[in-house]
mmCIF file of C-alpha atoms in Angstrom:
data_model
loop_
_atom_site.group_PDB
_atom_site.id
_atom_site.type_symbol
_atom_site.label_atom_id
_atom_site.label_comp_id
_atom_site.label_asym_id
_atom_site.label_seq_id
_atom_site.Cartn_x
_atom_site.Cartn_y
_atom_site.Cartn_z
ATOM 1 C CA UNK R 1 53.322 -19.435 8.624
ATOM 2 C CA UNK R 2 54.322 -17.347 11.786
ATOM 3 C CA UNK R 3 54.034 -13.731 11.781
ATOM 4 C CA UNK R 4 56.966 -12.829 13.306
ATOM 5 C CA UNK R 5 58.941 -14.706 10.934
ATOM 6 C CA UNK R 6 56.730 -12.482 7.437
ATOM 7 C CA UNK R 7 58.014 -9.835 9.092
ATOM 8 C CA UNK R 8 61.697 -10.602 9.710
ATOM 9 C CA UNK R 9 62.703 -12.112 6.438
ATOM 10 C CA UNK R 10 60.559 -8.999 4.289
ATOM 11 C CA UNK R 11 62.136 -7.063 5.895
ATOM 12 C CA UNK R 12 65.727 -8.147 5.442
ATOM 13 C CA UNK R 13 64.217 -8.923 1.589
ATOM 14 C CA UNK R 14 63.962 -5.129 1.528
ATOM 15 C CA UNK R 15 66.528 -4.210 2.225
ATOM 16 C CA UNK R 16 68.849 -6.227 0.399
ATOM 17 C CA UNK R 17 66.230 -4.903 -2.507
ATOM 18 C CA UNK R 18 67.929 -1.728 -1.187
ATOM 19 C CA UNK R 19 71.664 -2.876 -2.011
ATOM 20 C CA UNK R 20 70.469 -4.031 -5.479
ATOM 21 C CA UNK R 21 69.315 -1.478 -7.055
ATOM 22 C CA UNK R 22 71.815 1.504 -5.541
ATOM 23 C CA UNK R 23 74.228 -1.008 -6.952
ATOM 24 C CA UNK R 24 71.875 -0.875 -10.345
ATOM 25 C CA UNK R 25 71.366 2.780 -10.477
ATOM 26 C CA UNK R 26 75.681 3.122 -10.285
ATOM 27 C CA UNK R 27 76.625 0.719 -12.515
ATOM 28 C CA UNK R 28 74.622 1.946 -15.208
ATOM 29 C CA UNK R 29 72.062 -1.092 -15.304
ATOM 30 C CA UNK R 30 75.418 -3.329 -15.956
ATOM 31 C CA UNK R 31 74.782 -5.266 -11.720
ATOM 32 C CA UNK R 32 71.238 -6.142 -10.599
ATOM 33 C CA UNK R 33 69.926 -6.472 -14.141
ATOM 34 C CA UNK R 34 66.444 -8.452 -12.138
ATOM 35 C CA UNK R 35 65.624 -4.980 -10.969
ATOM 36 C CA UNK R 36 63.213 -4.125 -12.864
ATOM 37 C CA UNK R 37 62.063 -1.577 -10.861
ATOM 38 C CA UNK R 38 65.273 0.420 -11.386
ATOM 39 C CA UNK R 39 64.638 0.114 -15.839
ATOM 40 C CA UNK R 40 61.156 2.214 -16.009
ATOM 41 C CA UNK R 41 61.282 5.873 -14.190
ATOM 42 C CA UNK R 42 58.309 6.418 -12.596
ATOM 43 C CA UNK R 43 56.614 8.874 -12.153
ATOM 44 C CA UNK R 44 53.796 9.387 -8.932
ATOM 45 C CA UNK R 45 50.282 9.765 -10.008
ATOM 46 C CA UNK R 46 47.650 11.652 -7.825
ATOM 47 C CA UNK R 47 45.109 9.564 -7.587
ATOM 48 C CA UNK R 48 41.605 11.734 -5.588
ATOM 49 C CA UNK R 49 40.943 8.308 -4.247
ATOM 50 C CA UNK R 50 41.029 7.664 -0.954
ATOM 51 C CA UNK R 51 40.329 4.527 2.309
ATOM 52 C CA UNK R 52 36.883 5.070 3.549
ATOM 53 C CA UNK R 53 37.449 2.528 5.737
ATOM 54 C CA UNK R 54 38.432 -1.019 6.226
ATOM 55 C CA UNK R 55 38.317 -4.617 7.449
ATOM 56 C CA UNK R 56 38.881 -7.865 6.964
ATOM 57 C CA UNK R 57 37.728 -8.675 4.154
ATOM 58 C CA UNK R 58 36.531 -5.849 3.538
ATOM 59 C CA UNK R 59 38.111 -2.284 1.797
ATOM 60 C CA UNK R 60 36.025 1.150 0.852
ATOM 61 C CA UNK R 61 37.347 3.740 -1.171
ATOM 62 C CA UNK R 62 36.264 6.649 -2.710
ATOM 63 C CA UNK R 63 36.833 8.820 -4.881
ATOM 64 C CA UNK R 64 37.101 12.886 -2.977
ATOM 65 C CA UNK R 65 37.822 16.543 -3.169
ATOM 66 C CA UNK R 66 40.148 18.356 -2.551
ATOM 67 C CA UNK R 67 38.519 19.295 1.006
ATOM 68 C CA UNK R 68 38.184 15.756 1.337
ATOM 69 C CA UNK R 69 35.004 14.998 1.100
ATOM 70 C CA UNK R 70 32.877 12.156 -2.002
ATOM 71 C CA UNK R 71 32.907 13.070 -5.636
ATOM 72 C CA UNK R 72 31.057 11.100 -8.007
ATOM 73 C CA UNK R 73 32.121 12.396 -10.919
ATOM 74 C CA UNK R 74 32.679 7.987 -12.354
ATOM 75 C CA UNK R 75 35.532 5.633 -11.468
ATOM 76 C CA UNK R 76 38.362 4.283 -14.117
ATOM 77 C CA UNK R 77 39.579 0.748 -13.633
ATOM 78 C CA UNK R 78 42.196 -0.368 -15.407
ATOM 79 C CA UNK R 79 42.390 -4.741 -15.255
ATOM 80 C CA UNK R 80 45.268 -7.480 -16.276
ATOM 81 C CA UNK R 81 46.848 -10.299 -15.932
ATOM 82 C CA UNK R 82 49.401 -13.601 -16.815
ATOM 83 C CA UNK R 83 52.129 -10.646 -16.043
ATOM 84 C CA UNK R 84 54.240 -14.216 -16.263
ATOM 85 C CA UNK R 85 57.143 -12.186 -13.736
ATOM 86 C CA UNK R 86 59.709 -15.117 -14.266
ATOM 87 C CA UNK R 87 62.977 -15.018 -14.832
ATOM 88 C CA UNK R 88 64.193 -13.370 -17.917
ATOM 89 C CA UNK R 89 65.070 -9.059 -17.754
ATOM 90 C CA UNK R 90 64.426 -8.146 -20.930
ATOM 91 C CA UNK R 91 60.639 -8.858 -21.069
ATOM 92 C CA UNK R 92 60.129 -8.342 -17.671
ATOM 93 C CA UNK R 93 61.414 -4.741 -18.166
ATOM 94 C CA UNK R 94 59.607 -4.257 -21.459
ATOM 95 C CA UNK R 95 55.966 -5.795 -19.736
ATOM 96 C CA UNK R 96 56.758 -3.231 -16.125
ATOM 97 C CA UNK R 97 57.609 -0.022 -19.293
ATOM 98 C CA UNK R 98 54.003 -0.842 -20.497
ATOM 99 C CA UNK R 99 51.973 -1.323 -17.154
ATOM 100 C CA UNK R 100 53.257 1.743 -16.216
ATOM 101 C CA UNK R 101 52.337 3.381 -19.590
ATOM 102 C CA UNK R 102 49.145 2.413 -19.138
ATOM 103 C CA UNK R 103 48.528 3.309 -16.059
ATOM 104 C CA UNK R 104 49.687 6.421 -17.054
ATOM 105 C CA UNK R 105 48.085 6.951 -20.027
ATOM 106 C CA UNK R 106 44.741 6.284 -19.395
ATOM 107 C CA UNK R 107 43.760 7.512 -16.308
ATOM 108 C CA UNK R 108 43.327 4.629 -14.424
ATOM 109 C CA UNK R 109 41.595 5.035 -10.516
ATOM 110 C CA UNK R 110 41.606 1.737 -9.209
ATOM 111 C CA UNK R 111 45.137 -1.009 -10.651
ATOM 112 C CA UNK R 112 44.051 -4.862 -10.583
ATOM 113 C CA UNK R 113 45.802 -8.208 -12.078
ATOM 114 C CA UNK R 114 44.066 -11.076 -11.587
ATOM 115 C CA UNK R 115 46.370 -13.450 -11.739
ATOM 116 C CA UNK R 116 49.948 -15.313 -12.541
ATOM 117 C CA UNK R 117 51.712 -12.474 -11.514
ATOM 118 C CA UNK R 118 55.014 -13.753 -9.720
ATOM 119 C CA UNK R 119 56.374 -16.360 -10.588
ATOM 120 C CA UNK R 120 59.785 -15.941 -11.208
ATOM 121 C CA UNK R 121 63.184 -17.789 -8.775
ATOM 122 C CA UNK R 122 62.984 -16.291 -6.174
ATOM 123 C CA UNK R 123 59.742 -15.446 -6.543
ATOM 124 C CA UNK R 124 58.202 -13.386 -2.458
ATOM 125 C CA UNK R 125 61.771 -10.256 -3.455
ATOM 126 C CA UNK R 126 60.024 -9.648 -6.525
ATOM 127 C CA UNK R 127 56.986 -10.319 -5.136
ATOM 128 C CA UNK R 128 58.283 -6.553 -3.040
ATOM 129 C CA UNK R 129 60.207 -5.889 -5.458
ATOM 130 C CA UNK R 130 56.683 -5.236 -8.011
ATOM 131 C CA UNK R 131 55.531 -3.777 -4.854
ATOM 132 C CA UNK R 132 57.802 -0.999 -5.051
ATOM 133 C CA UNK R 133 57.068 -0.567 -8.114
ATOM 134 C CA UNK R 134 52.883 -0.396 -7.351
ATOM 135 C CA UNK R 135 53.725 1.955 -4.854
ATOM 136 C CA UNK R 136 56.364 4.050 -6.814
ATOM 137 C CA UNK R 137 53.080 5.062 -8.717
ATOM 138 C CA UNK R 138 50.605 5.564 -5.845
ATOM 139 C CA UNK R 139 47.851 4.654 -7.208
ATOM 140 C CA UNK R 140 45.875 2.115 -5.733
ATOM 141 C CA UNK R 141 45.003 -1.471 -6.610
ATOM 142 C CA UNK R 142 44.889 -5.268 -6.133
ATOM 143 C CA UNK R 143 44.695 -8.834 -7.621
ATOM 144 C CA UNK R 144 44.142 -12.680 -7.532
ATOM 145 C CA UNK R 145 45.634 -14.786 -6.925
ATOM 146 C CA UNK R 146 46.229 -17.928 -10.224
ATOM 147 C CA UNK R 147 47.497 -21.145 -10.607
ATOM 148 C CA UNK R 148 51.226 -20.506 -10.880
ATOM 149 C CA UNK R 149 51.632 -18.878 -8.224
ATOM 150 C CA UNK R 150 51.804 -20.344 -4.798
ATOM 151 C CA UNK R 151 53.872 -23.862 -5.805
ATOM 152 C CA UNK R 152 54.353 -24.489 -2.244
ATOM 153 C CA UNK R 153 56.270 -27.822 -2.490
ATOM 154 C CA UNK R 154 59.232 -25.101 -3.308
ATOM 155 C CA UNK R 155 58.592 -23.000 -0.058
ATOM 156 C CA UNK R 156 56.377 -20.120 -1.833
ATOM 157 C CA UNK R 157 53.248 -19.761 0.779
ATOM 158 C CA UNK R 158 50.246 -17.907 -0.473
ATOM 159 C CA UNK R 159 50.569 -16.472 3.299
ATOM 160 C CA UNK R 160 53.777 -14.652 2.534
ATOM 161 C CA UNK R 161 53.471 -13.008 -0.753
ATOM 162 C CA UNK R 162 50.491 -11.708 0.478
ATOM 163 C CA UNK R 163 52.120 -9.890 2.741
ATOM 164 C CA UNK R 164 55.165 -9.537 0.849
ATOM 165 C CA UNK R 165 52.430 -7.668 -1.161
ATOM 166 C CA UNK R 166 50.001 -5.564 1.650
ATOM 167 C CA UNK R 167 53.032 -4.128 4.045
ATOM 168 C CA UNK R 168 52.586 -1.341 1.469
ATOM 169 C CA UNK R 169 49.583 1.256 1.836
ATOM 170 C CA UNK R 170 48.272 1.362 -2.043
ATOM 171 C CA UNK R 171 48.003 -2.663 -1.904
ATOM 172 C CA UNK R 172 44.518 -2.908 -0.999
ATOM 173 C CA UNK R 173 44.267 -7.005 -0.944
ATOM 174 C CA UNK R 174 43.189 -8.793 2.414
ATOM 175 C CA UNK R 175 43.535 -12.515 2.861
ATOM 176 C CA UNK R 176 40.218 -12.533 4.169
ATOM 177 C CA UNK R 177 38.182 -14.889 6.080
ATOM 178 C CA UNK R 178 40.533 -17.881 7.659
ATOM 179 C CA UNK R 179 37.065 -20.086 6.929
ATOM 180 C CA UNK R 180 37.149 -19.806 3.570
ATOM 181 C CA UNK R 181 38.843 -22.118 0.879
ATOM 182 C CA UNK R 182 42.045 -19.868 -0.656
ATOM 183 C CA UNK R 183 43.190 -17.178 -0.023
ATOM 184 C CA UNK R 184 42.124 -13.903 -0.586
ATOM 185 C CA UNK R 185 38.146 -13.372 -0.809
ATOM 186 C CA UNK R 186 37.323 -10.770 0.139
ATOM 187 C CA UNK R 187 35.581 -6.756 -1.794
ATOM 188 C CA UNK R 188 36.847 -3.233 -2.509
ATOM 189 C CA UNK R 189 33.587 -1.080 -2.067
ATOM 190 C CA UNK R 190 32.591 1.507 -3.878
ATOM 191 C CA UNK R 191 30.986 4.526 -2.454
ATOM 192 C CA UNK R 192 29.958 7.745 -4.285
ATOM 193 C CA UNK R 193 28.182 8.860 -1.440
ATOM 194 C CA UNK R 194 28.294 8.599 1.859
ATOM 195 C CA UNK R 195 25.581 5.888 2.090
ATOM 196 C CA UNK R 196 25.845 4.785 -1.589
ATOM 197 C CA UNK R 197 27.841 2.430 -3.280
ATOM 198 C CA UNK R 198 29.059 2.901 -7.032
ATOM 199 C CA UNK R 199 30.547 -0.318 -7.782
ATOM 200 C CA UNK R 200 30.869 -3.489 -5.614
ATOM 201 C CA UNK R 201 33.997 -5.621 -6.618
ATOM 202 C CA UNK R 202 34.470 -9.301 -6.016
ATOM 203 C CA UNK R 203 37.489 -11.059 -5.774
ATOM 204 C CA UNK R 204 38.556 -14.906 -5.390
ATOM 205 C CA UNK R 205 40.869 -17.069 -4.868
ATOM 206 C CA UNK R 206 40.202 -20.271 -7.997
ATOM 207 C CA UNK R 207 42.561 -22.552 -6.416
ATOM 208 C CA UNK R 208 44.849 -24.251 -9.149
ATOM 209 C CA UNK R 209 44.325 -27.599 -9.728
ATOM 210 C CA UNK R 210 41.209 -29.687 -8.102
ATOM 211 C CA UNK R 211 41.849 -31.016 -4.627
ATOM 212 C CA UNK R 212 40.537 -34.775 -3.773
ATOM 213 C CA UNK R 213 39.330 -33.789 -0.391
ATOM 214 C CA UNK R 214 36.221 -31.115 -1.722
ATOM 215 C CA UNK R 215 35.673 -33.504 -4.111
ATOM 216 C CA UNK R 216 33.220 -34.948 -1.623
ATOM 217 C CA UNK R 217 31.340 -31.585 -0.707
ATOM 218 C CA UNK R 218 30.846 -29.822 -3.652
ATOM 219 C CA UNK R 219 28.791 -33.805 -5.172
ATOM 220 C CA UNK R 220 31.900 -34.127 -8.287
ATOM 221 C CA UNK R 221 33.114 -37.140 -9.324
ATOM 222 C CA UNK R 222 35.579 -39.204 -6.982
ATOM 223 C CA UNK R 223 38.229 -39.774 -10.276
ATOM 224 C CA UNK R 224 37.195 -35.651 -11.431
ATOM 225 C CA UNK R 225 40.424 -34.057 -12.201
ATOM 226 C CA UNK R 226 41.729 -30.785 -13.951
ATOM 227 C CA UNK R 227 41.177 -26.757 -12.717
ATOM 228 C CA UNK R 228 39.871 -26.630 -9.744
ATOM 229 C CA UNK R 229 36.087 -24.160 -9.024
ATOM 230 C CA UNK R 230 34.980 -22.004 -6.976
ATOM 231 C CA UNK R 231 33.953 -23.694 -3.870
ATOM 232 C CA UNK R 232 30.502 -24.065 -1.270
ATOM 233 C CA UNK R 233 32.373 -21.593 1.604
ATOM 234 C CA UNK R 234 33.259 -19.253 -1.311
ATOM 235 C CA UNK R 235 30.478 -18.825 -2.564
ATOM 236 C CA UNK R 236 27.958 -19.476 1.067
ATOM 237 C CA UNK R 237 30.553 -15.601 1.064
ATOM 238 C CA UNK R 238 29.642 -13.844 -1.426
ATOM 239 C CA UNK R 239 25.167 -14.535 -0.674
ATOM 240 C CA UNK R 240 26.423 -12.885 2.534
ATOM 241 C CA UNK R 241 28.038 -9.414 1.868
ATOM 242 C CA UNK R 242 26.056 -8.795 -1.113
ATOM 243 C CA UNK R 243 23.019 -8.989 2.028
ATOM 244 C CA UNK R 244 24.899 -7.264 4.745
ATOM 245 C CA UNK R 245 26.365 -4.514 1.881
ATOM 246 C CA UNK R 246 22.251 -3.941 0.429
ATOM 247 C CA UNK R 247 21.214 -3.202 4.098
ATOM 248 C CA UNK R 248 23.326 -0.986 4.912
ATOM 249 C CA UNK R 249 23.662 0.429 1.971
ATOM 250 C CA UNK R 250 20.872 -0.161 -0.847
ATOM 251 C CA UNK R 251 21.700 -1.814 -3.645
ATOM 252 C CA UNK R 252 24.419 -3.116 -4.668
ATOM 253 C CA UNK R 253 25.528 -3.566 -7.965
ATOM 254 C CA UNK R 254 29.146 -5.212 -9.059
ATOM 255 C CA UNK R 255 31.647 -7.003 -10.346
ATOM 256 C CA UNK R 256 33.494 -10.240 -10.111
ATOM 257 C CA UNK R 257 37.041 -10.809 -10.713
ATOM 258 C CA UNK R 258 39.108 -14.464 -10.182
ATOM 259 C CA UNK R 259 41.801 -16.255 -12.268
ATOM 260 C CA UNK R 260 40.158 -19.544 -13.246
ATOM 261 C CA UNK R 261 37.211 -18.916 -16.402
ATOM 262 C CA UNK R 262 33.743 -20.105 -14.703
ATOM 263 C CA UNK R 263 32.853 -22.679 -17.167
ATOM 264 C CA UNK R 264 29.352 -20.612 -18.711
ATOM 265 C CA UNK R 265 32.503 -18.532 -20.485
ATOM 266 C CA UNK R 266 32.124 -21.913 -22.795
ATOM 267 C CA UNK R 267 28.833 -20.994 -24.328
ATOM 268 C CA UNK R 268 30.794 -18.052 -26.247
ATOM 269 C CA UNK R 269 33.182 -20.198 -28.618
ATOM 270 C CA UNK R 270 33.320 -23.682 -29.940
ATOM 271 C CA UNK R 271 35.494 -25.367 -32.160
ATOM 272 C CA UNK R 272 34.367 -26.031 -36.166
ATOM 273 C CA UNK R 273 35.413 -28.548 -38.693
ATOM 274 C CA UNK R 274 39.677 -26.733 -39.109
ATOM 275 C CA UNK R 275 39.335 -27.181 -35.378
ATOM 276 C CA UNK R 276 40.129 -23.528 -35.194
ATOM 277 C CA UNK R 277 38.108 -21.611 -31.880
ATOM 278 C CA UNK R 278 35.128 -19.892 -33.559
ATOM 279 C CA UNK R 279 32.146 -17.612 -31.626
ATOM 280 C CA UNK R 280 29.251 -19.929 -31.528
ATOM 281 C CA UNK R 281 26.203 -16.959 -31.738
ATOM 282 C CA UNK R 282 24.332 -17.798 -28.420
ATOM 283 C CA UNK R 283 26.177 -15.041 -26.743
ATOM 284 C CA UNK R 284 26.170 -10.542 -28.064
ATOM 285 C CA UNK R 285 30.140 -9.931 -28.371
ATOM 286 C CA UNK R 286 31.359 -6.675 -28.022
ATOM 287 C CA UNK R 287 35.549 -7.652 -28.999
ATOM 288 C CA UNK R 288 37.667 -9.554 -28.690
ATOM 289 C CA UNK R 289 38.632 -13.200 -30.306
ATOM 290 C CA UNK R 290 39.694 -16.489 -28.716
ATOM 291 C CA UNK R 291 43.322 -19.171 -29.941
ATOM 292 C CA UNK R 292 42.211 -21.327 -27.675
ATOM 293 C CA UNK R 293 40.350 -23.045 -24.886
ATOM 294 C CA UNK R 294 38.247 -22.834 -22.175
ATOM 295 C CA UNK R 295 40.277 -23.363 -19.571
ATOM 296 C CA UNK R 296 37.982 -24.033 -16.508
ATOM 297 C CA UNK R 297 37.083 -26.260 -14.858
ATOM 298 C CA UNK R 298 35.147 -28.756 -15.869
ATOM 299 C CA UNK R 299 32.932 -29.658 -12.839
ATOM 300 C CA UNK R 300 30.580 -26.391 -12.382
ATOM 301 C CA UNK R 301 29.946 -25.787 -8.220
ATOM 302 C CA UNK R 302 27.293 -23.169 -9.418
ATOM 303 C CA UNK R 303 28.305 -19.908 -8.767
ATOM 304 C CA UNK R 304 26.257 -18.264 -12.670
ATOM 305 C CA UNK R 305 23.583 -19.526 -11.215
ATOM 306 C CA UNK R 306 24.153 -17.935 -7.625
ATOM 307 C CA UNK R 307 24.618 -14.483 -9.256
ATOM 308 C CA UNK R 308 21.543 -14.705 -11.662
ATOM 309 C CA UNK R 309 19.526 -15.686 -7.767
ATOM 310 C CA UNK R 310 21.228 -12.597 -6.603
ATOM 311 C CA UNK R 311 21.081 -9.877 -9.404
ATOM 312 C CA UNK R 312 24.033 -8.473 -8.862
ATOM 313 C CA UNK R 313 27.299 -9.218 -10.750
ATOM 314 C CA UNK R 314 27.026 -7.402 -13.327
ATOM 315 C CA UNK R 315 30.176 -8.473 -15.185
ATOM 316 C CA UNK R 316 32.518 -11.675 -14.347
ATOM 317 C CA UNK R 317 36.946 -10.661 -14.911
ATOM 318 C CA UNK R 318 39.288 -14.045 -15.996
ATOM 319 C CA UNK R 319 42.645 -14.911 -17.112
ATOM 320 C CA UNK R 320 43.962 -17.551 -17.360
ATOM 321 C CA UNK R 321 43.960 -18.233 -21.273
ATOM 322 C CA UNK R 322 46.302 -16.144 -22.721
ATOM 323 C CA UNK R 323 45.641 -15.664 -26.171
ATOM 324 C CA UNK R 324 41.374 -15.162 -25.248
ATOM 325 C CA UNK R 325 40.458 -11.940 -25.283
ATOM 326 C CA UNK R 326 36.369 -12.031 -26.009
ATOM 327 C CA UNK R 327 33.895 -9.510 -23.974
ATOM 328 C CA UNK R 328 30.924 -10.998 -24.515
ATOM 329 C CA UNK R 329 27.679 -11.271 -23.372
ATOM 330 C CA UNK R 330 25.856 -14.625 -21.042
ATOM 331 C CA UNK R 331 22.065 -14.506 -20.110
ATOM 332 C CA UNK R 332 22.834 -11.028 -19.036
ATOM 333 C CA UNK R 333 26.721 -11.378 -17.475
ATOM 334 C CA UNK R 334 29.123 -9.637 -18.947
ATOM 335 C CA UNK R 335 31.756 -12.709 -19.210
ATOM 336 C CA UNK R 336 35.542 -10.690 -19.675
ATOM 337 C CA UNK R 337 38.652 -12.075 -20.203
ATOM 338 C CA UNK R 338 41.501 -9.496 -18.839
ATOM 339 C CA UNK R 339 43.217 -8.409 -21.914
ATOM 340 C CA UNK R 340 47.120 -10.857 -20.942
ATOM 341 C CA UNK R 341 49.991 -8.009 -20.120
ATOM 342 C CA UNK R 342 52.976 -10.795 -19.150
ATOM 343 C CA UNK R 343 55.741 -11.475 -22.210
ATOM 344 C CA UNK R 344 56.603 -14.395 -20.399
ATOM 345 C CA UNK R 345 54.950 -17.245 -22.114
ATOM 346 C CA UNK R 346 53.168 -18.528 -25.047
ATOM 347 C CA UNK R 347 52.175 -15.284 -27.346
ATOM 348 C CA UNK R 348 49.984 -14.751 -31.162
ATOM 349 C CA UNK R 349 53.730 -15.536 -32.782
ATOM 350 C CA UNK R 350 53.955 -18.515 -31.012
ATOM 351 C CA UNK R 351 49.897 -19.544 -31.995
ATOM 352 C CA UNK R 352 49.287 -17.869 -35.027
ATOM 353 C CA UNK R 353 53.008 -16.596 -36.082
ATOM 354 C CA UNK R 354 51.176 -13.337 -36.521
ATOM 355 C CA UNK R 355 53.485 -10.502 -36.402
ATOM 356 C CA UNK R 356 54.289 -8.467 -32.524
ATOM 357 C CA UNK R 357 51.882 -6.105 -33.648
ATOM 358 C CA UNK R 358 49.197 -7.975 -33.922
ATOM 359 C CA UNK R 359 49.470 -9.361 -30.383
ATOM 360 C CA UNK R 360 46.645 -8.845 -27.870
ATOM 361 C CA UNK R 361 49.038 -8.373 -24.704
ATOM 362 C CA UNK R 362 47.960 -5.286 -22.435
ATOM 363 C CA UNK R 363 45.037 -4.794 -19.796
ATOM 364 C CA UNK R 364 41.150 -4.435 -19.717
ATOM 365 C CA UNK R 365 39.755 -0.360 -19.079
ATOM 366 C CA UNK R 366 36.549 -0.699 -17.395
ATOM 367 C CA UNK R 367 35.214 3.135 -17.338
ATOM 368 C CA UNK R 368 32.271 3.447 -14.337
ATOM 369 C CA UNK R 369 29.452 6.285 -14.933
ATOM 370 C CA UNK R 370 28.224 8.425 -11.724
ATOM 371 C CA UNK R 371 24.749 6.823 -12.746
ATOM 372 C CA UNK R 372 26.634 3.159 -12.365
ATOM 373 C CA UNK R 373 26.264 2.417 -16.183
ATOM 374 C CA UNK R 374 29.954 0.927 -17.306
ATOM 375 C CA UNK R 375 31.618 0.399 -20.654
ATOM 376 C CA UNK R 376 34.282 -1.766 -20.808
ATOM 377 C CA UNK R 377 37.325 -1.849 -23.311
ATOM 378 C CA UNK R 378 40.747 -3.389 -24.624
ATOM 379 C CA UNK R 379 44.416 -0.951 -24.293
ATOM 380 C CA UNK R 380 46.482 -2.905 -26.769
ATOM 381 C CA UNK R 381 50.297 -2.645 -25.627
ATOM 382 C CA UNK R 382 50.323 -2.748 -29.529
ATOM 383 C CA UNK R 383 50.320 1.613 -29.743
ATOM 384 C CA UNK R 384 53.928 1.506 -27.961
ATOM 385 C CA UNK R 385 55.874 -0.283 -30.387
#
């Protein structure tokens, strides 16, 4: 997409949003109800995180003291998924309000969103609006694309959606290398000293539906359909990145984030005779539940085998399946569903006829200790009801 066109379009959209925000404020919310950034009284969080360096496919950050010196006193990541901002003002406002409260009250150092964030009619404008919301909070954040976000047949291009967000200083997402499949394959390195990495966060574009041109290259059946899979060039990039980081910093331990879950998630649950989803007993389950099937690809391209071979990634975080929210250990690797944060999607009311107090909407909190050990837990939005 033409860079000048993108800059011009984003500039115009920012101006339009500014006018709408003013109209919304002056009218007491009666005009421009689509302005979900106006629905929440956001206060800036004084983050101690600083950008140390950045390039085409990575950003290196660290927590610092008042004098800008890197300190290692732990790091807290808030991750969530499937916000599904559509065209219902009330539900969008509710989602934004809940997300802000979770970021504020958890005292998160960093926020990761694993796809299907902006899905409304004016997708690129809402992408800018969401980035403005995050900028007001002042916490660094990044995202991966989901399977619903880039409807190219409607003129909603990934490049534009990416740049709508990355024009803002606190968004650390990167387009990544052009030769890789998708858009948004990059990593965020969290330092614990100038010469040591506390944790590296790998972000992947997990695609949408299986594309015919990739079947032969990956040895997939010609008639294979369904959700997409990670490609060979993405996995090669991941392996090369770990090797290059290890040369510079020594041993690198990492997390992995994507929208569509890996096929290995199917080891965690199965259907019983009543067609209910239950845990298989093959994996240690730490929390959560499952109310739907694993929406993974029907083709396994081998990422989990590579994870085990390289012995770097300790946990994989995904989204996509809105009413699955378990955290399980499979062959030494945590398989985690980020808590779904959206309300413009199917909920536990439709799936299991449960009241909102029992819904799974919320965020996932990963606390990394100074020695690299970590724990993963839920924070549910029901605490604010």
